[in-house]
Amino acid sequence: MLNVERRKTRQIRVGSVLVGGGAPVSVQSMTNTDTRDTEATLDQIRRLCAAGCEIVRVAVPDEDAVQSFARIKAESPLPLIADIHFDWRLAVAAAKNGADCLRINPGNIGGEKKVAEVVKAAADAGISLRVGVNAGSLEKGLLKTYGGPTAEAMVTSALSHLEFIRSLGFSDVKVSLKASDVLRTIEAYRLFSEKSDTPLHVGITEAGGGLSGAAKSAVGIGVLLFSGIGDTIRVSLTGDPVNELRVAWQILRSLRLRQRGVEVISCPTCGRTEIGVEKLAESVEQALSHVVEPLTVAVMGCVVNGPGEAREADFGIAGGRGQGIVFARGKVMEKVPEDQLLDALLSHIRKHLAEPGGKGSL
Ligand code: SF4
């Protein structure tokens, strides 16, 4: 069986989550609430956590946000990364206020002296650092040398920041190299991982929203993970960040890197479809979105491939004219009218989850 072989990187820690060095690829997201609104941000973090987020990044744009960050940290169920741009003092304050990791772009912090202050704050707090290199904000000198924000320019930038940070005796660092162009991002990560064993945060920045953003992220992150590159991932989508988690887990599941929650296998429908597959699959996905246990659930529209797929899955429905057969663990459980299929399927899954070892509830 084809398996992904992950590249060996050094290990760092973001709060309780290990990153790199063979640790499972962790899933990140970022809040899009105003950080100064403590309750709204905490509420979003809790929703992200329920959807499978393991590390969350929070923007800290000013002093008020630092104060709120401390309150958020006190109640957050997830490790927090403080995302800082331009002002090194905010990074230092966030480190003192409970951040588990600081995300900076050393290129916009204002020179080595200020970067050194941030590194010292991270070292004093015993936390890690993410050096986030972005094609959109590369140093002017590098843009001139490389004729633009090329993959080589991004890698050179990351390596030079790393060299400086290591010269200060600090090595709990991970790196990201993000561009909105998928191929350039892949090239940058590949080049970097040939030269360094620093753990990598992988993502496609400004991927967009909805299906196109999900597809772009899945291709970029998927190709990298398939080549063994990536220790923690973030799918960036415009809109509610909870949607990012669904895509992230689907990427990890597809590559058999991690399993969590329900995978709905539904047929694309065709001229033979005999039940309302689209609506049914959507309702199944919705009803099972909080189940943590890795399960496959098939929703199939007719008797051609339906029974086979439904039997292979942990649970399944195979449609027939105005009715359908419900399967559980490969066995036919019952035949019910179409309007009772959802309830019948869910009741079998509910029963399974209530058994010893079942994870989650409906
Ligand atoms: Fe068409 Fe049946 Fe295949 Fe669904 S399972 S796509 S309805 S042939």
mmCIF file of C-alpha atoms and ligand atoms in Angstrom:
data_model
loop_
_atom_site.group_PDB
_atom_site.id
_atom_site.type_symbol
_atom_site.label_atom_id
_atom_site.label_comp_id
_atom_site.label_asym_id
_atom_site.label_seq_id
_atom_site.Cartn_x
_atom_site.Cartn_y
_atom_site.Cartn_z
ATOM 1 C CA MET A 1 0.000 0.000 0.000
ATOM 2 C CA LEU A 2 1.244 3.464 -0.877
ATOM 3 C CA ASN A 3 2.257 5.393 2.225
ATOM 4 C CA VAL A 4 3.599 8.877 2.768
ATOM 5 C CA GLU A 5 7.131 8.916 4.117
ATOM 6 C CA ARG A 6 7.623 12.033 6.151
ATOM 7 C CA ARG A 7 10.913 13.877 6.191
ATOM 8 C CA LYS A 8 12.667 13.992 9.503
ATOM 9 C CA THR A 9 12.669 17.414 11.111
ATOM 10 C CA ARG A 10 13.637 18.682 14.548
ATOM 11 C CA GLN A 11 10.887 18.823 17.115
ATOM 12 C CA ILE A 12 9.497 21.891 18.799
ATOM 13 C CA ARG A 13 6.497 22.458 21.009
ATOM 14 C CA VAL A 14 3.510 24.791 20.738
ATOM 15 C CA GLY A 15 1.974 24.524 24.181
ATOM 16 C CA SER A 16 1.002 20.891 24.582
ATOM 17 C CA VAL A 17 1.294 20.099 20.867
ATOM 18 C CA LEU A 18 4.532 18.683 19.484
ATOM 19 C CA VAL A 19 5.486 19.834 16.005
ATOM 20 C CA GLY A 20 8.044 18.008 13.843
ATOM 21 C CA GLY A 21 10.342 15.125 14.707
ATOM 22 C CA GLY A 22 7.758 12.493 13.755
ATOM 23 C CA ALA A 23 4.845 14.036 15.707
ATOM 24 C CA PRO A 24 1.480 13.741 13.893
ATOM 25 C CA VAL A 25 0.859 16.580 11.415
ATOM 26 C CA SER A 26 -1.081 19.055 13.530
ATOM 27 C CA VAL A 27 -3.987 21.173 12.334
ATOM 28 C CA GLN A 28 -4.039 24.929 12.827
ATOM 29 C CA SER A 29 -6.407 27.746 12.129
ATOM 30 C CA MET A 30 -6.599 31.467 12.854
ATOM 31 C CA THR A 31 -9.385 33.462 14.435
ATOM 32 C CA ASN A 32 -10.926 36.236 12.337
ATOM 33 C CA THR A 33 -12.712 38.010 15.172
ATOM 34 C CA ASP A 34 -11.438 41.294 16.621
ATOM 35 C CA THR A 35 -8.967 40.022 19.240
ATOM 36 C CA ARG A 36 -10.024 42.863 21.530
ATOM 37 C CA ASP A 37 -13.443 41.230 21.686
ATOM 38 C CA THR A 38 -12.435 38.552 24.182
ATOM 39 C CA GLU A 39 -15.760 36.714 24.253
ATOM 40 C CA ALA A 40 -16.251 36.565 20.480
ATOM 41 C CA THR A 41 -12.688 35.315 20.029
ATOM 42 C CA LEU A 42 -13.033 32.682 22.740
ATOM 43 C CA ASP A 43 -16.327 31.586 21.274
ATOM 44 C CA GLN A 44 -14.683 31.104 17.881
ATOM 45 C CA ILE A 45 -11.741 29.233 19.441
ATOM 46 C CA ARG A 46 -14.172 26.826 21.112
ATOM 47 C CA ARG A 47 -15.929 26.220 17.788
ATOM 48 C CA LEU A 48 -12.579 25.657 16.076
ATOM 49 C CA CYS A 49 -11.589 23.237 18.819
ATOM 50 C CA ALA A 50 -14.836 21.260 18.402
ATOM 51 C CA ALA A 51 -14.150 21.020 14.662
ATOM 52 C CA GLY A 52 -10.696 19.490 15.201
ATOM 53 C CA CYS A 53 -8.365 22.490 15.437
ATOM 54 C CA GLU A 54 -5.283 21.756 17.562
ATOM 55 C CA ILE A 55 -3.409 25.052 17.558
ATOM 56 C CA VAL A 56 -4.947 28.467 17.011
ATOM 57 C CA ARG A 57 -3.329 31.703 15.908
ATOM 58 C CA VAL A 58 -4.661 35.039 17.062
ATOM 59 C CA ALA A 59 -3.708 38.429 15.598
ATOM 60 C CA VAL A 60 -2.269 40.833 18.146
ATOM 61 C CA PRO A 61 -2.282 44.227 16.421
ATOM 62 C CA ASP A 62 -2.089 46.577 19.438
ATOM 63 C CA GLU A 63 -1.749 46.914 23.208
ATOM 64 C CA ASP A 64 -5.497 46.406 23.837
ATOM 65 C CA ALA A 65 -5.294 43.150 21.910
ATOM 66 C CA VAL A 66 -2.425 42.034 24.185
ATOM 67 C CA GLN A 67 -4.632 42.562 27.242
ATOM 68 C CA SER A 68 -7.464 40.621 25.646
ATOM 69 C CA PHE A 69 -4.981 37.938 24.521
ATOM 70 C CA ALA A 70 -4.099 37.272 28.172
ATOM 71 C CA ARG A 71 -7.779 36.785 29.048
ATOM 72 C CA ILE A 72 -8.319 34.560 26.011
ATOM 73 C CA LYS A 73 -5.305 32.463 26.961
ATOM 74 C CA ALA A 74 -6.687 31.911 30.456
ATOM 75 C CA GLU A 75 -9.746 30.170 29.032
ATOM 76 C CA SER A 76 -8.602 28.831 25.679
ATOM 77 C CA PRO A 77 -8.900 25.073 25.208
ATOM 78 C CA LEU A 78 -6.127 25.276 22.563
ATOM 79 C CA PRO A 79 -2.511 26.450 22.505
ATOM 80 C CA LEU A 80 -2.306 30.022 21.243
ATOM 81 C CA ILE A 81 0.084 31.577 18.758
ATOM 82 C CA ALA A 82 0.315 35.354 18.856
ATOM 83 C CA ASP A 83 0.568 36.769 15.340
ATOM 84 C CA ILE A 84 2.645 39.929 15.371
ATOM 85 C CA HIS A 85 3.647 42.330 12.635
ATOM 86 C CA PHE A 86 5.800 45.475 12.721
ATOM 87 C CA ASP A 87 5.966 46.080 16.478
ATOM 88 C CA TRP A 88 8.469 43.946 18.420
ATOM 89 C CA ARG A 89 7.101 45.287 21.724
ATOM 90 C CA LEU A 90 3.767 43.557 21.093
ATOM 91 C CA ALA A 91 5.612 40.266 20.606
ATOM 92 C CA VAL A 92 7.457 40.733 23.878
ATOM 93 C CA ALA A 93 4.164 41.591 25.642
ATOM 94 C CA ALA A 94 2.378 38.583 24.128
ATOM 95 C CA ALA A 95 5.191 36.291 25.320
ATOM 96 C CA LYS A 96 4.723 37.682 28.821
ATOM 97 C CA ASN A 97 0.946 37.267 28.558
ATOM 98 C CA GLY A 98 0.867 33.558 27.949
ATOM 99 C CA ALA A 99 1.486 33.013 24.212
ATOM 100 C CA ASP A 100 2.580 29.456 23.437
ATOM 101 C CA CYS A 101 4.370 30.594 20.291
ATOM 102 C CA LEU A 102 5.084 33.888 18.542
ATOM 103 C CA ARG A 103 4.598 34.245 14.820
ATOM 104 C CA ILE A 104 6.716 36.982 13.319
ATOM 105 C CA ASN A 105 7.975 37.952 9.921
ATOM 106 C CA PRO A 106 11.482 39.114 10.847
ATOM 107 C CA GLY A 107 11.530 41.174 7.647
ATOM 108 C CA ASN A 108 8.956 43.615 9.007
ATOM 109 C CA ILE A 109 9.915 43.738 12.679
ATOM 110 C CA GLY A 110 12.475 46.487 12.096
ATOM 111 C CA GLY A 111 15.966 45.042 12.063
ATOM 112 C CA GLU A 112 18.097 42.511 13.898
ATOM 113 C CA LYS A 113 18.181 44.345 17.223
ATOM 114 C CA LYS A 114 14.388 44.155 17.483
ATOM 115 C CA VAL A 115 14.249 40.565 16.282
ATOM 116 C CA ALA A 116 16.787 39.766 19.015
ATOM 117 C CA GLU A 117 14.434 41.289 21.611
ATOM 118 C CA VAL A 118 11.606 39.038 20.391
ATOM 119 C CA VAL A 119 13.875 35.977 20.476
ATOM 120 C CA LYS A 120 14.937 36.833 24.016
ATOM 121 C CA ALA A 121 11.291 37.173 25.089
ATOM 122 C CA ALA A 122 10.488 33.745 23.595
ATOM 123 C CA ALA A 123 13.529 32.190 25.289
ATOM 124 C CA ASP A 124 12.637 33.773 28.653
ATOM 125 C CA ALA A 125 9.039 32.501 28.378
ATOM 126 C CA GLY A 126 10.181 29.056 27.197
ATOM 127 C CA ILE A 127 8.032 29.222 24.052
ATOM 128 C CA SER A 128 8.638 28.660 20.356
ATOM 129 C CA LEU A 129 8.812 30.990 17.401
ATOM 130 C CA ARG A 130 7.469 30.791 13.894
ATOM 131 C CA VAL A 131 9.381 32.629 11.223
ATOM 132 C CA GLY A 132 6.752 33.385 8.625
ATOM 133 C CA VAL A 133 8.200 34.368 5.284
ATOM 134 C CA ASN A 134 5.648 35.710 2.857
ATOM 135 C CA ALA A 135 6.265 36.350 -0.831
ATOM 136 C CA GLY A 136 4.348 39.606 -0.478
ATOM 137 C CA SER A 137 6.679 41.098 2.102
ATOM 138 C CA LEU A 138 10.210 40.061 1.176
ATOM 139 C CA GLU A 139 13.178 42.298 1.935
ATOM 140 C CA LYS A 140 13.919 44.825 -0.835
ATOM 141 C CA GLY A 141 17.524 43.639 -1.247
ATOM 142 C CA LEU A 142 16.393 40.090 -1.966
ATOM 143 C CA LEU A 143 13.773 41.249 -4.454
ATOM 144 C CA LYS A 144 16.517 43.087 -6.314
ATOM 145 C CA THR A 145 18.965 40.189 -6.224
ATOM 146 C CA TYR A 146 16.439 37.594 -7.377
ATOM 147 C CA GLY A 147 14.435 39.877 -9.658
ATOM 148 C CA GLY A 148 11.229 39.406 -7.653
ATOM 149 C CA PRO A 149 9.650 37.269 -4.925
ATOM 150 C CA THR A 150 10.902 33.938 -6.283
ATOM 151 C CA ALA A 151 11.023 30.677 -4.357
ATOM 152 C CA GLU A 152 14.816 31.075 -4.051
ATOM 153 C CA ALA A 153 14.373 34.568 -2.608
ATOM 154 C CA MET A 154 11.883 33.247 -0.033
ATOM 155 C CA VAL A 155 14.223 30.433 0.990
ATOM 156 C CA THR A 156 17.229 32.752 1.240
ATOM 157 C CA SER A 157 15.187 35.073 3.435
ATOM 158 C CA ALA A 158 14.095 32.234 5.741
ATOM 159 C CA LEU A 159 17.600 30.774 6.017
ATOM 160 C CA SER A 160 19.186 34.103 6.831
ATOM 161 C CA HIS A 161 16.605 34.816 9.571
ATOM 162 C CA LEU A 162 17.159 31.350 10.963
ATOM 163 C CA GLU A 163 20.907 31.779 10.966
ATOM 164 C CA PHE A 164 20.579 34.996 12.899
ATOM 165 C CA ILE A 165 18.120 33.508 15.413
ATOM 166 C CA ARG A 166 20.342 30.469 15.947
ATOM 167 C CA SER A 167 23.356 32.748 16.437
ATOM 168 C CA LEU A 168 21.473 33.993 19.519
ATOM 169 C CA GLY A 169 21.386 30.444 20.861
ATOM 170 C CA PHE A 170 17.677 29.908 20.119
ATOM 171 C CA SER A 171 16.463 26.992 18.043
ATOM 172 C CA ASP A 172 12.795 26.330 18.912
ATOM 173 C CA VAL A 173 11.732 27.658 15.548
ATOM 174 C CA LYS A 174 9.428 26.546 12.759
ATOM 175 C CA VAL A 175 9.238 28.167 9.376
ATOM 176 C CA SER A 176 6.549 28.930 6.832
ATOM 177 C CA LEU A 177 7.126 30.051 3.253
ATOM 178 C CA LYS A 178 3.876 31.275 1.859
ATOM 179 C CA ALA A 179 2.848 32.569 -1.530
ATOM 180 C CA SER A 180 -0.606 32.681 -3.068
ATOM 181 C CA ASP A 181 0.847 30.932 -6.125
ATOM 182 C CA VAL A 182 0.665 27.188 -5.530
ATOM 183 C CA LEU A 183 3.667 26.125 -7.617
ATOM 184 C CA ARG A 184 5.912 28.798 -6.161
ATOM 185 C CA THR A 185 4.910 27.758 -2.659
ATOM 186 C CA ILE A 186 5.672 24.105 -3.408
ATOM 187 C CA GLU A 187 9.028 25.045 -4.932
ATOM 188 C CA ALA A 188 9.964 27.169 -1.919
ATOM 189 C CA TYR A 189 9.137 24.452 0.625
ATOM 190 C CA ARG A 190 10.976 21.827 -1.416
ATOM 191 C CA LEU A 191 14.088 23.974 -1.743
ATOM 192 C CA PHE A 192 14.010 24.837 1.936
ATOM 193 C CA SER A 193 13.608 21.276 3.130
ATOM 194 C CA GLU A 194 16.647 20.227 1.099
ATOM 195 C CA LYS A 195 18.683 22.700 3.082
ATOM 196 C CA SER A 196 17.247 22.587 6.587
ATOM 197 C CA ASP A 197 15.641 20.227 9.081
ATOM 198 C CA THR A 198 13.625 23.037 10.675
ATOM 199 C CA PRO A 199 10.006 21.960 11.212
ATOM 200 C CA LEU A 200 7.628 23.413 8.640
ATOM 201 C CA HIS A 201 4.233 25.051 8.895
ATOM 202 C CA VAL A 202 2.638 24.498 5.494
ATOM 203 C CA GLY A 203 -0.158 26.411 3.826
ATOM 204 C CA ILE A 204 -1.217 28.350 0.763
ATOM 205 C CA THR A 205 -1.821 31.930 1.721
ATOM 206 C CA GLU A 206 -4.739 33.977 0.391
ATOM 207 C CA ALA A 207 -6.162 30.858 -1.239
ATOM 208 C CA GLY A 208 -9.594 32.440 -1.551
ATOM 209 C CA GLY A 209 -12.894 31.101 -0.348
ATOM 210 C CA GLY A 210 -15.297 28.239 -0.870
ATOM 211 C CA LEU A 211 -14.577 25.464 -3.301
ATOM 212 C CA SER A 212 -11.809 27.213 -5.227
ATOM 213 C CA GLY A 213 -9.894 28.038 -2.038
ATOM 214 C CA ALA A 214 -10.346 24.505 -0.763
ATOM 215 C CA ALA A 215 -9.129 23.020 -4.050
ATOM 216 C CA LYS A 216 -6.098 25.321 -4.176
ATOM 217 C CA SER A 217 -5.147 24.484 -0.592
ATOM 218 C CA ALA A 218 -5.722 20.772 -1.103
ATOM 219 C CA VAL A 219 -3.439 20.736 -4.137
ATOM 220 C CA GLY A 220 -0.659 22.799 -2.536
ATOM 221 C CA ILE A 221 -0.724 21.251 0.922
ATOM 222 C CA GLY A 222 -1.500 17.798 -0.465
ATOM 223 C CA VAL A 223 1.453 17.780 -2.869
ATOM 224 C CA LEU A 224 3.811 18.919 -0.105
ATOM 225 C CA LEU A 225 2.547 16.418 2.448
ATOM 226 C CA PHE A 226 2.729 13.687 -0.162
ATOM 227 C CA SER A 227 6.424 14.522 -0.642
ATOM 228 C CA GLY A 228 6.875 14.176 3.105
ATOM 229 C CA ILE A 229 7.058 17.926 3.727
ATOM 230 C CA GLY A 230 5.009 19.577 6.463
ATOM 231 C CA ASP A 231 4.723 19.197 10.228
ATOM 232 C CA THR A 232 1.706 21.413 10.856
ATOM 233 C CA ILE A 233 -0.833 22.714 8.339
ATOM 234 C CA ARG A 234 -3.230 25.560 7.976
ATOM 235 C CA VAL A 235 -5.823 25.777 5.249
ATOM 236 C CA SER A 236 -6.554 29.486 4.695
ATOM 237 C CA LEU A 237 -10.049 30.220 3.470
ATOM 238 C CA THR A 238 -11.953 33.477 3.292
ATOM 239 C CA GLY A 239 -14.898 33.299 5.701
ATOM 240 C CA ASP A 240 -15.679 31.306 8.830
ATOM 241 C CA PRO A 241 -12.395 29.575 9.813
ATOM 242 C CA VAL A 242 -14.351 26.520 10.994
ATOM 243 C CA ASN A 243 -14.615 25.582 7.294
ATOM 244 C CA GLU A 244 -10.816 25.370 7.150
ATOM 245 C CA LEU A 245 -10.838 22.423 9.527
ATOM 246 C CA ARG A 246 -13.092 20.318 7.336
ATOM 247 C CA VAL A 247 -10.718 20.797 4.425
ATOM 248 C CA ALA A 248 -7.591 20.252 6.550
ATOM 249 C CA TRP A 249 -8.856 16.971 7.961
ATOM 250 C CA GLN A 250 -9.969 15.799 4.571
ATOM 251 C CA ILE A 251 -6.449 16.418 3.211
ATOM 252 C CA LEU A 252 -4.860 14.491 6.086
ATOM 253 C CA ARG A 253 -7.409 11.696 5.802
ATOM 254 C CA SER A 254 -6.933 11.371 2.039
ATOM 255 C CA LEU A 255 -3.200 10.869 2.509
ATOM 256 C CA ARG A 256 -3.815 8.517 5.446
ATOM 257 C CA LEU A 257 -1.693 10.763 7.625
ATOM 258 C CA ARG A 258 -4.369 11.147 10.289
ATOM 259 C CA GLN A 259 -7.903 9.997 10.860
ATOM 260 C CA ARG A 260 -10.565 11.942 12.677
ATOM 261 C CA GLY A 261 -14.287 12.199 12.330
ATOM 262 C CA VAL A 262 -16.678 10.996 9.700
ATOM 263 C CA GLU A 263 -15.837 10.692 6.033
ATOM 264 C CA VAL A 264 -19.006 10.789 3.962
ATOM 265 C CA ILE A 265 -18.671 8.858 0.726
ATOM 266 C CA SER A 266 -21.493 9.968 -1.527
ATOM 267 C CA CYS A 267 -21.981 9.198 -5.189
ATOM 268 C CA PRO A 268 -21.924 12.092 -7.666
ATOM 269 C CA THR A 269 -25.491 11.127 -8.778
ATOM 270 C CA CYS A 270 -26.449 10.428 -12.376
ATOM 271 C CA GLY A 271 -29.429 9.546 -14.523
ATOM 272 C CA ARG A 272 -29.995 6.402 -12.467
ATOM 273 C CA THR A 273 -30.270 8.181 -9.125
ATOM 274 C CA GLU A 274 -33.382 7.088 -7.283
ATOM 275 C CA ILE A 275 -33.174 9.053 -4.024
ATOM 276 C CA GLY A 276 -32.230 12.643 -3.079
ATOM 277 C CA VAL A 277 -28.527 11.912 -2.559
ATOM 278 C CA GLU A 278 -27.296 15.500 -2.391
ATOM 279 C CA LYS A 279 -29.641 16.584 0.385
ATOM 280 C CA LEU A 280 -29.262 13.318 2.236
ATOM 281 C CA ALA A 281 -25.436 13.426 2.119
ATOM 282 C CA GLU A 282 -25.502 17.017 3.336
ATOM 283 C CA SER A 283 -27.825 16.141 6.244
ATOM 284 C CA VAL A 284 -25.644 13.143 7.159
ATOM 285 C CA GLU A 285 -22.502 15.288 7.112
ATOM 286 C CA GLN A 286 -24.192 17.947 9.230
ATOM 287 C CA ALA A 287 -25.570 15.479 11.780
ATOM 288 C CA LEU A 288 -22.200 13.756 12.184
ATOM 289 C CA SER A 289 -19.944 16.812 12.149
ATOM 290 C CA HIS A 290 -19.101 16.496 15.858
ATOM 291 C CA VAL A 291 -18.298 12.795 15.848
ATOM 292 C CA VAL A 292 -14.602 12.364 16.616
ATOM 293 C CA GLU A 293 -14.309 8.657 15.852
ATOM 294 C CA PRO A 294 -12.978 7.933 12.362
ATOM 295 C CA LEU A 295 -15.926 6.414 10.482
ATOM 296 C CA THR A 296 -16.868 6.053 6.837
ATOM 297 C CA VAL A 297 -20.504 6.583 5.897
ATOM 298 C CA ALA A 298 -21.681 5.935 2.343
ATOM 299 C CA VAL A 299 -24.699 7.616 0.752
ATOM 300 C CA MET A 300 -25.340 6.062 -2.650
ATOM 301 C CA GLY A 301 -28.094 6.772 -5.125
ATOM 302 C CA CYS A 302 -28.981 3.426 -6.736
ATOM 303 C CA VAL A 303 -28.462 -0.302 -6.868
ATOM 304 C CA VAL A 304 -25.510 -0.229 -9.319
ATOM 305 C CA ASN A 305 -22.627 0.682 -6.987
ATOM 306 C CA GLY A 306 -24.759 1.492 -3.957
ATOM 307 C CA PRO A 307 -24.856 -1.826 -2.102
ATOM 308 C CA GLY A 308 -21.131 -2.484 -2.701
ATOM 309 C CA GLU A 309 -19.985 0.903 -1.371
ATOM 310 C CA ALA A 310 -22.503 0.901 1.478
ATOM 311 C CA ARG A 311 -21.322 -2.536 2.538
ATOM 312 C CA GLU A 312 -17.632 -1.499 2.428
ATOM 313 C CA ALA A 313 -18.220 1.595 4.575
ATOM 314 C CA ASP A 314 -18.786 1.439 8.332
ATOM 315 C CA PHE A 315 -22.368 2.574 7.739
ATOM 316 C CA GLY A 316 -24.234 3.229 4.541
ATOM 317 C CA ILE A 317 -27.349 3.806 2.536
ATOM 318 C CA ALA A 318 -28.008 2.300 -0.890
ATOM 319 C CA GLY A 319 -30.929 3.962 -2.608
ATOM 320 C CA GLY A 320 -33.717 2.239 -4.535
ATOM 321 C CA ARG A 321 -36.971 3.618 -5.973
ATOM 322 C CA GLY A 322 -38.446 5.766 -3.181
ATOM 323 C CA GLN A 323 -36.714 3.686 -0.549
ATOM 324 C CA GLY A 324 -33.293 2.502 0.523
ATOM 325 C CA ILE A 325 -31.316 -0.149 2.357
ATOM 326 C CA VAL A 326 -29.378 0.775 5.492
ATOM 327 C CA PHE A 327 -26.100 -1.049 6.102
ATOM 328 C CA ALA A 328 -24.052 -1.265 9.289
ATOM 329 C CA ARG A 329 -20.617 -2.899 9.363
ATOM 330 C CA GLY A 330 -21.243 -4.634 6.066
ATOM 331 C CA LYS A 331 -24.638 -6.076 6.982
ATOM 332 C CA VAL A 332 -28.090 -5.159 5.706
ATOM 333 C CA MET A 333 -29.948 -3.761 8.691
ATOM 334 C CA GLU A 334 -33.274 -2.666 7.228
ATOM 335 C CA LYS A 335 -35.145 -1.416 4.180
ATOM 336 C CA VAL A 336 -37.034 1.848 4.794
ATOM 337 C CA PRO A 337 -38.908 4.503 2.773
ATOM 338 C CA GLU A 338 -36.771 7.384 1.547
ATOM 339 C CA ASP A 339 -38.087 9.881 4.096
ATOM 340 C CA GLN A 340 -36.965 7.609 6.964
ATOM 341 C CA LEU A 341 -33.473 6.848 5.655
ATOM 342 C CA LEU A 342 -31.672 9.597 7.552
ATOM 343 C CA ASP A 343 -33.240 8.715 10.904
ATOM 344 C CA ALA A 344 -32.641 5.012 10.385
ATOM 345 C CA LEU A 345 -28.966 5.532 9.493
ATOM 346 C CA LEU A 346 -28.389 7.899 12.404
ATOM 347 C CA SER A 347 -30.017 5.549 14.884
ATOM 348 C CA HIS A 348 -27.563 2.775 13.944
ATOM 349 C CA ILE A 349 -24.625 5.178 14.244
ATOM 350 C CA ARG A 350 -25.956 6.507 17.558
ATOM 351 C CA LYS A 351 -26.156 2.966 18.884
ATOM 352 C CA HIS A 352 -22.583 2.292 17.781
ATOM 353 C CA LEU A 353 -21.255 5.461 19.426
ATOM 354 C CA ALA A 354 -22.947 4.535 22.697
ATOM 355 C CA GLU A 355 -21.105 1.190 22.754
ATOM 356 C CA PRO A 356 -17.886 0.924 24.767
ATOM 357 C CA GLY A 357 -15.068 2.491 22.748
ATOM 358 C CA GLY A 358 -17.399 4.709 20.650
ATOM 359 C CA LYS A 359 -16.091 8.278 20.412
ATOM 360 C CA GLY A 360 -18.617 11.095 20.278
ATOM 361 C CA SER A 361 -22.367 11.345 20.312
ATOM 362 C CA LEU A 362 -25.158 12.673 18.135
HETATM 363 FE FE1 SF4 B 1 -25.427 6.895 -10.490
HETATM 364 FE FE2 SF4 B 1 -25.952 4.843 -8.869
HETATM 365 FE FE3 SF4 B 1 -23.388 5.573 -9.318
HETATM 366 FE FE4 SF4 B 1 -24.967 7.109 -7.840
HETATM 367 S S1 SF4 B 1 -24.341 5.009 -7.363
HETATM 368 S S2 SF4 B 1 -23.636 7.797 -9.501
HETATM 369 S S3 SF4 B 1 -26.912 6.865 -8.816
HETATM 370 S S4 SF4 B 1 -24.824 4.766 -10.824
#
